[in-house]
Short mmCIF file of C-alpha atoms in Angstrom, two decimals:
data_model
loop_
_atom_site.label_atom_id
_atom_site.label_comp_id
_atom_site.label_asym_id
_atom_site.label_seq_id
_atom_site.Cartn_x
_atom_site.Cartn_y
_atom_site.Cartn_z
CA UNK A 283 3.74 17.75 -0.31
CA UNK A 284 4.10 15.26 -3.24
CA UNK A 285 1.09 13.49 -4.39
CA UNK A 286 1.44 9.85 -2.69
CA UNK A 287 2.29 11.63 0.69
CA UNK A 288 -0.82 13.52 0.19
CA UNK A 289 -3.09 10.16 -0.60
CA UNK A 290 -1.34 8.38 2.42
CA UNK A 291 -2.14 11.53 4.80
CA UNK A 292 -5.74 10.82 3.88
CA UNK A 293 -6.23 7.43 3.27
CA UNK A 294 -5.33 4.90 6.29
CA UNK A 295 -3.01 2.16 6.38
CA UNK A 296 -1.62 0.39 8.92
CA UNK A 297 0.74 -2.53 9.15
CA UNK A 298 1.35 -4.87 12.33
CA UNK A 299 3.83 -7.75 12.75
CA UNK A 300 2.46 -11.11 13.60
CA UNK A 301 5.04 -13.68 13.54
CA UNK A 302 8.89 -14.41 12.78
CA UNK A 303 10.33 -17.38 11.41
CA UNK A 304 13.73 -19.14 11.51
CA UNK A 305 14.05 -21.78 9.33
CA UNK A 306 16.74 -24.27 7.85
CA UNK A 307 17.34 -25.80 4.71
CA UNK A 308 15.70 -27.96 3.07
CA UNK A 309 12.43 -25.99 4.26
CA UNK A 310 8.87 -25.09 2.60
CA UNK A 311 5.98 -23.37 4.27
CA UNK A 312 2.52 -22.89 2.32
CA UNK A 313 0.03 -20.36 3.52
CA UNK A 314 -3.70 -19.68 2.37
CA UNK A 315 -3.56 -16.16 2.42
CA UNK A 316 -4.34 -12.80 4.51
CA UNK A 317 -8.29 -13.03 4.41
CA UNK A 318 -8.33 -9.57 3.42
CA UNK A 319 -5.14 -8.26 4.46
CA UNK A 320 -1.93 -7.63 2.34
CA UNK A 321 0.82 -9.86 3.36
CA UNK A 322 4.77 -8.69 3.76
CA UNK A 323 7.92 -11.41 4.53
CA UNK A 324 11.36 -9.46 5.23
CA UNK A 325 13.99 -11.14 4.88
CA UNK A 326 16.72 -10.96 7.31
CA UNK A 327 19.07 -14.00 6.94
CA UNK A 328 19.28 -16.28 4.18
CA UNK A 329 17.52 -17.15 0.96
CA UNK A 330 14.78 -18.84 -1.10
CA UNK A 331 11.76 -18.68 -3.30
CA UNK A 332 8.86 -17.40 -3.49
CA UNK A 333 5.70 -18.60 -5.35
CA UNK A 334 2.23 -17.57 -5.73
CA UNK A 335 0.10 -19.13 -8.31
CA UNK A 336 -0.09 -17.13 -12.10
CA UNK A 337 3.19 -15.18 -11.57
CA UNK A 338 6.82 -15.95 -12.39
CA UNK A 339 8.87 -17.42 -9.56
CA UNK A 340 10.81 -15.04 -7.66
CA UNK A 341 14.28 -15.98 -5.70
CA UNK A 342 15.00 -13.94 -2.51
CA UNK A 343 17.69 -13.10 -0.03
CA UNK A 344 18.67 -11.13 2.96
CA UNK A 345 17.33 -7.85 3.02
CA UNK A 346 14.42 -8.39 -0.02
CA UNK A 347 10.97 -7.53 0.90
CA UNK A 348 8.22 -9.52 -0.10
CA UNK A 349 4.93 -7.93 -0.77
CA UNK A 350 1.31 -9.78 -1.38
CA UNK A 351 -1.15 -6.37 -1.03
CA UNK A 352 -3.59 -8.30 -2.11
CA UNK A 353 -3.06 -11.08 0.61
CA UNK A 354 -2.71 -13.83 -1.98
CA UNK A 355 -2.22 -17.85 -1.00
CA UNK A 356 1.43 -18.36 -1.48
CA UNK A 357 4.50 -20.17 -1.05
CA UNK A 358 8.03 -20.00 0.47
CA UNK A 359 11.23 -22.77 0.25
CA UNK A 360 14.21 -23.06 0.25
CA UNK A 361 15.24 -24.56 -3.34
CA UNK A 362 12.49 -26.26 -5.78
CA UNK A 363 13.34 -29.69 -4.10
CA UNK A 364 12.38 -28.24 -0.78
CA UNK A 365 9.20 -30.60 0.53
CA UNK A 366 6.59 -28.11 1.12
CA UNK A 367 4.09 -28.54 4.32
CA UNK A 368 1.17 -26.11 5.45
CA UNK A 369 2.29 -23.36 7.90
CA UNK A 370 0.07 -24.86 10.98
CA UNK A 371 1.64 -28.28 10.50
CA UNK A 372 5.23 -25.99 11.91
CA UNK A 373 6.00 -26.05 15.36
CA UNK A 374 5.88 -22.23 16.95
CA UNK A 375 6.35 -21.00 20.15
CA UNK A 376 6.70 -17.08 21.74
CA UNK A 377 10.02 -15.96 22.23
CA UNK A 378 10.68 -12.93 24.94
CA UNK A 379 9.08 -10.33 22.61
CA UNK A 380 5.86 -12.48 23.04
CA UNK A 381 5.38 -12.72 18.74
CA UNK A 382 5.05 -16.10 17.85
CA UNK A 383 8.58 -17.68 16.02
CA UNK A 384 8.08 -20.70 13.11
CA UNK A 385 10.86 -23.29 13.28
CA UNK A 386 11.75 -26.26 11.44
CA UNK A 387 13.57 -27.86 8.33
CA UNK A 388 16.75 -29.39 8.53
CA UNK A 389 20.14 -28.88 9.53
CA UNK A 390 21.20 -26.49 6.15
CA UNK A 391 21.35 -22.73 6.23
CA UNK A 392 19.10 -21.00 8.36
CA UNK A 393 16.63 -18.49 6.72
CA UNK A 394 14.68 -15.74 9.09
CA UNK A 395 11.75 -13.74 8.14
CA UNK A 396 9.90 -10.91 9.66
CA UNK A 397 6.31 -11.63 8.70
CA UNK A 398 3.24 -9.20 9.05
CA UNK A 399 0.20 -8.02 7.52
CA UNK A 400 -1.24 -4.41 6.43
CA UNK A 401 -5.02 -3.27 5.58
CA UNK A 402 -6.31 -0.60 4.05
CA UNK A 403 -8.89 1.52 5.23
CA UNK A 404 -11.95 1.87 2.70
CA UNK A 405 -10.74 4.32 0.68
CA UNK A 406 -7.03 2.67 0.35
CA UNK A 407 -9.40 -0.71 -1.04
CA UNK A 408 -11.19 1.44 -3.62
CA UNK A 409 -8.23 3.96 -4.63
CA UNK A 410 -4.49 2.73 -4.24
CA UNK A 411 -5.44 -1.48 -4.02
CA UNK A 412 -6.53 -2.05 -7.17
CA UNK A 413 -3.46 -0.48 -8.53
CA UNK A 414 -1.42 -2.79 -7.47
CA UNK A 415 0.01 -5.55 -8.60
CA UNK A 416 0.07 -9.36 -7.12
CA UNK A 417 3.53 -9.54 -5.73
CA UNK A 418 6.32 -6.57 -4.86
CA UNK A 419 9.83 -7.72 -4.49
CA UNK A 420 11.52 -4.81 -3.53
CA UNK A 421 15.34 -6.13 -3.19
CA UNK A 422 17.96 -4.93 -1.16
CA UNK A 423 21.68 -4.57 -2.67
CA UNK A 424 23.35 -1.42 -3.15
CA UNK A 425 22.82 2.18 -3.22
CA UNK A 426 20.83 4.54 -0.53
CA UNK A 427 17.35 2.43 -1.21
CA UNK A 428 18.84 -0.74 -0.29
CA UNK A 429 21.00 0.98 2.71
CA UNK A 430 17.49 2.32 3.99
CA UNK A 431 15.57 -1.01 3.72
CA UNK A 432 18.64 -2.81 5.28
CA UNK A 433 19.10 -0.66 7.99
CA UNK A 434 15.26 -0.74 8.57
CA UNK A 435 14.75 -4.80 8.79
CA UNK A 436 17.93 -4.56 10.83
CA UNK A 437 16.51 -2.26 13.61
CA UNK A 438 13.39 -4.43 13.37
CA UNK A 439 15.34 -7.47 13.86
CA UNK A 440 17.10 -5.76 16.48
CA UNK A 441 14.23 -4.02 18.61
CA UNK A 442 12.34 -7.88 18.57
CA UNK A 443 15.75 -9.26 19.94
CA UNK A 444 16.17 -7.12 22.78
CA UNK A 445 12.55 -6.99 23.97
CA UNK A 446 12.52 -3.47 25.16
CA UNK A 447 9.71 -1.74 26.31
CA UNK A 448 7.97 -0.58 23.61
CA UNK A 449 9.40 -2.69 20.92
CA UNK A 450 6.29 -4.30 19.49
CA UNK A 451 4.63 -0.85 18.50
CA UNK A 452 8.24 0.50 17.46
CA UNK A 453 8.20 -2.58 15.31
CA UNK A 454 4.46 -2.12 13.82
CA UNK A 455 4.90 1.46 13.11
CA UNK A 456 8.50 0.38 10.98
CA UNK A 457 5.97 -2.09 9.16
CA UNK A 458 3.84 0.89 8.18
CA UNK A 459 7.18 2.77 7.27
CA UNK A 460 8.08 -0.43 5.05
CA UNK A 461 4.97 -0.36 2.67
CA UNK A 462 5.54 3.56 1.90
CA UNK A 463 8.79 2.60 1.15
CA UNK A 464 7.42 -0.56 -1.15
CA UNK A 465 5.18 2.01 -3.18
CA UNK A 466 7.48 4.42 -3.68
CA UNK A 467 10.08 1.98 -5.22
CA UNK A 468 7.57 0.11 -7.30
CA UNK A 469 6.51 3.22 -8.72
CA UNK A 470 9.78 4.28 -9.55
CA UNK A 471 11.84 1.08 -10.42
CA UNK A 472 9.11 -1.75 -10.85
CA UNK A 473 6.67 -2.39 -14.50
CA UNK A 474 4.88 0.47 -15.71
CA UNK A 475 2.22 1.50 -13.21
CA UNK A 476 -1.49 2.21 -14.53
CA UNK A 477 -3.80 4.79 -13.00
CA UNK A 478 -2.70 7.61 -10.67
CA UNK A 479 0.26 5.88 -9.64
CA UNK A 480 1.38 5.60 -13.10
CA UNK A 481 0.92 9.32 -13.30
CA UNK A 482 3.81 9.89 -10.79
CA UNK A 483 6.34 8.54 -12.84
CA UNK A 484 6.01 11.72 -15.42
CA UNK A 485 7.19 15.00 -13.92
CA UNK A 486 4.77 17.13 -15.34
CA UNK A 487 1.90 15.04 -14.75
CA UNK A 488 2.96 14.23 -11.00
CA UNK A 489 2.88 18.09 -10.62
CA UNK A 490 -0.59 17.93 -11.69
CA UNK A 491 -1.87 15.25 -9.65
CA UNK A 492 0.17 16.70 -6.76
CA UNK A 493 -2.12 20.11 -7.06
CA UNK A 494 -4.97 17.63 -6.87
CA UNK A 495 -4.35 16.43 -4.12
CA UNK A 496 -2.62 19.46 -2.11
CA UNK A 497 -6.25 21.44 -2.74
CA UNK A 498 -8.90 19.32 -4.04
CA UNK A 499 -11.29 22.59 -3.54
CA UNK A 500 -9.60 24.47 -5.76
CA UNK A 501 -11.28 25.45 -9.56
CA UNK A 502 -9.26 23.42 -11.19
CA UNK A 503 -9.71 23.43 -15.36
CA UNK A 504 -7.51 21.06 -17.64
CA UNK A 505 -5.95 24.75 -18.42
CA UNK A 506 -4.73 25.57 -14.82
CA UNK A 507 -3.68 22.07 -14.14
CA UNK A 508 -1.68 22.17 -17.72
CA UNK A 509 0.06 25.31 -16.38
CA UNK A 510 1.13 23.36 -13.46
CA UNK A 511 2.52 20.76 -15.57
CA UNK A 512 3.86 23.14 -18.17
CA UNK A 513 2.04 21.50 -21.07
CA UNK A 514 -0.29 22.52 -23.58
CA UNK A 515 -3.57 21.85 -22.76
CA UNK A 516 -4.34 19.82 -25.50
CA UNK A 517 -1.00 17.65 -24.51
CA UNK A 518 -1.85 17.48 -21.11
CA UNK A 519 -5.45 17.17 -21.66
CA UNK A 520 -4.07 13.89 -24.02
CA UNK A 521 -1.19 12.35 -21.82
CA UNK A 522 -3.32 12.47 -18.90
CA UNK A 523 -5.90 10.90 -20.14
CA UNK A 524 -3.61 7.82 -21.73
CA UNK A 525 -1.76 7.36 -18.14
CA UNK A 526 -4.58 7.54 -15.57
CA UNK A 527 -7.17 6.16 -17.73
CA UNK A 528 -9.56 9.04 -17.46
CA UNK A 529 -10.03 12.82 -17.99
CA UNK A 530 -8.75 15.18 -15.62
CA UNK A 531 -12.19 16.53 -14.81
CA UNK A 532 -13.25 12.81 -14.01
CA UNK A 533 -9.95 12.11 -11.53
CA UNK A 534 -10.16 15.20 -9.73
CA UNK A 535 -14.24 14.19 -8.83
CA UNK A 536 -12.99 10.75 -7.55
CA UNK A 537 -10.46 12.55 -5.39
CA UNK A 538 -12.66 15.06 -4.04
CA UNK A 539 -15.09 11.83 -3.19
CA UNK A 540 -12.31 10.32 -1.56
CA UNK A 541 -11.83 13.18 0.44
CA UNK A 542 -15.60 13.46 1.44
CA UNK A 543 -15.83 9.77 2.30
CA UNK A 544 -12.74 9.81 4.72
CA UNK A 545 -14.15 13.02 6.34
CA UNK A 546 -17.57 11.70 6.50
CA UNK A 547 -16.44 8.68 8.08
CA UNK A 548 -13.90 9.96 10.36
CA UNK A 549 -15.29 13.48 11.43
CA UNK A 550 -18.71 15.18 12.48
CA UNK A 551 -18.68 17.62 10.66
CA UNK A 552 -21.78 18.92 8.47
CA UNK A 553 -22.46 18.04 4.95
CA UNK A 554 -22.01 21.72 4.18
CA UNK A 555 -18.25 22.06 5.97
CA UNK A 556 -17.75 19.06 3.72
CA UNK A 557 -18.74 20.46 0.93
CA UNK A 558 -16.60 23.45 1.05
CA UNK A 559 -13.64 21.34 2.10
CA UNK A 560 -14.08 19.26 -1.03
CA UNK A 561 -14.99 22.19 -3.92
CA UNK A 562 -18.46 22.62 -4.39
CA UNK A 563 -20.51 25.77 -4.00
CA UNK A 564 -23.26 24.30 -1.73
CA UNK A 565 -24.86 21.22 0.36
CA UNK A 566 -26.75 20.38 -2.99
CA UNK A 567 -24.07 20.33 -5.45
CA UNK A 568 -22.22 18.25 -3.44
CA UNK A 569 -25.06 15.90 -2.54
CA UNK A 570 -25.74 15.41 -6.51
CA UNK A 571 -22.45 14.51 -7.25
CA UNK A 572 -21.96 12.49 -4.51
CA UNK A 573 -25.05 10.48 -5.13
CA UNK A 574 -24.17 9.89 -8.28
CA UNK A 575 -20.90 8.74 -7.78
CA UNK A 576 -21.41 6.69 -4.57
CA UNK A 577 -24.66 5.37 -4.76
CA UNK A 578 -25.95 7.42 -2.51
CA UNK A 579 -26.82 10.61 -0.82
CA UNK A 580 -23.95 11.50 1.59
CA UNK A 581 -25.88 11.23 5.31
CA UNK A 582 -27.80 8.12 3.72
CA UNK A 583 -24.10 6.81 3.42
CA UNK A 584 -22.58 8.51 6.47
CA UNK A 585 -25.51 6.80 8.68
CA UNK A 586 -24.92 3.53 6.77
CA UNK A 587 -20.77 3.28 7.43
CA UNK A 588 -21.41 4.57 11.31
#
């Protein structure tokens, strides 16, 4: 398994739906933000812009994505003449697949948008979030990434339209679909990426993170995880160290405390299972370096979070 399928097997996020909207030009909706939640808009028809405060402008059109992870206040219209109002001041009302539908504007072109929302568990906040940037546009086109996208808002437009048994958790397990899909095309077409993710765009050091991740318990030296990314150590060591921002020694701890924290939270099992499962050689070890890189001793922490 690759290294971001690994990190998303272990770290939770999940994406739900909340609302469409069908709009017409001239149109312009403002929202404050996702209190906490990352914020998506796919569009299905039409086109517009997209504006959230300290980044560039950003046009859109049928089948773009539009990404806030970090939930960020923004704005969507039609054209920059488009009179903008507050989202609550638009008239919405629950079609037959019971999500609530946004419409106004004028008589123009119509615009409609899938909108939903996606959290990260704890360890998604402290590992993957603050990777990312303010806004993802991922843009649909040509080629078998846009096909995929397309095809994906399409059967999301399409499951909401027939209101089929089953369609709203159809559509919010698509939504979780889309963001996997978000990551792994900013990482591969969008600015350069810092921290782990950034890691994934090199080969050899995606083969390294990848053993990381696949078997966090394993010994791993900057010399075995050089083989793996057939460097010299002193290269690897180097490159590594200039991508991620830290020393290999240093990532693989924060992944192994990843690990613990998710199985801690999630699981009963003892702190010396855990332990094992996460490379160290007994309860102790594994309560020292958690304590030091927490804050504090694991079942302190465990107690605390239940």
């Amino acid at each position: 398994m690759d290294a971001l399928s690994e990190f998303l097997s272990t770290v939770r996020v999940e994406g739900s739906l909340f609302s469409r909207a069908e709009l017409c030009a001239p149109w312009g909706v403002s929202t404050r933000g996702g209190d906490g939640a990352g914020i998506f808009h796919a569009v299905v028809t039409g086109s517009g812009q997209l504006l959230v405060e300290g980044e560039p402008d950003r046009s859109f059109r049928a089948g773009d994505l539009l990404v806030m992870p970090h939930g960020h206040a923004h704005v969507l219209r039609h054209g920059p003449d488009a009179e903008v109002r507050h989202i609550a001041e638009y008239p919405a009302d629950r079609d037959g697949d019971g999500l609530p539908c946004l419409r106004g504007g004028g008589d123009g072109a119509p615009t409609g948008l899938l909108c939903g929302t996606f959290r990260f568990d704890a360890e998604g906040r402290a590992s993957l979030l603050p990777l990312l940037p303010p806004v993802i546009h991922v843009k649909g086109g040509t080629g078998s990434t846009a096909a995929w996208l397309d095809g994906t808002l399409r059967h999301m437009a399409d499951e909401l339209a027939a209101d089929r048994p089953g369609g709203a958790v159809l559509v919010a397990r698509l939504a979780d679909l889309l963001f996997v899909h978000v990551i792994r095309c900013w990482i591969e077409e969008g600015p350069k990426a810092g921290g782990w993710l950034g890691a994934l765009r090199d080969p050899r050091l995606a083969r390294a993170v990848a053993a990381i991740h696949a078997d966090a318990a394993a010994g791993w030296t900057a010399e075995r995880l050089a083989q793996e990314a057939g460097m010299s150590r002193s290269a690897f060591f180097a490159l590594f160290t200039e991508v991620v921002g830290e020393p290999p020694a240093s990532y693989l701890t924060r992944w192994r405390m990843t690990l613990a924290r998710s199985r801690l939270r999630r699981t009963r099992a003892g702190m010396a299972e855990v332990a094992a499962e996460v490379g160290y050689g007994s309860e102790a070890a594994f309560s020292r370096a958690f304590k030091r890189h927490v804050g504090q001793a694991p079942s302190v922490w465990r107690r605390a979070q239940a």
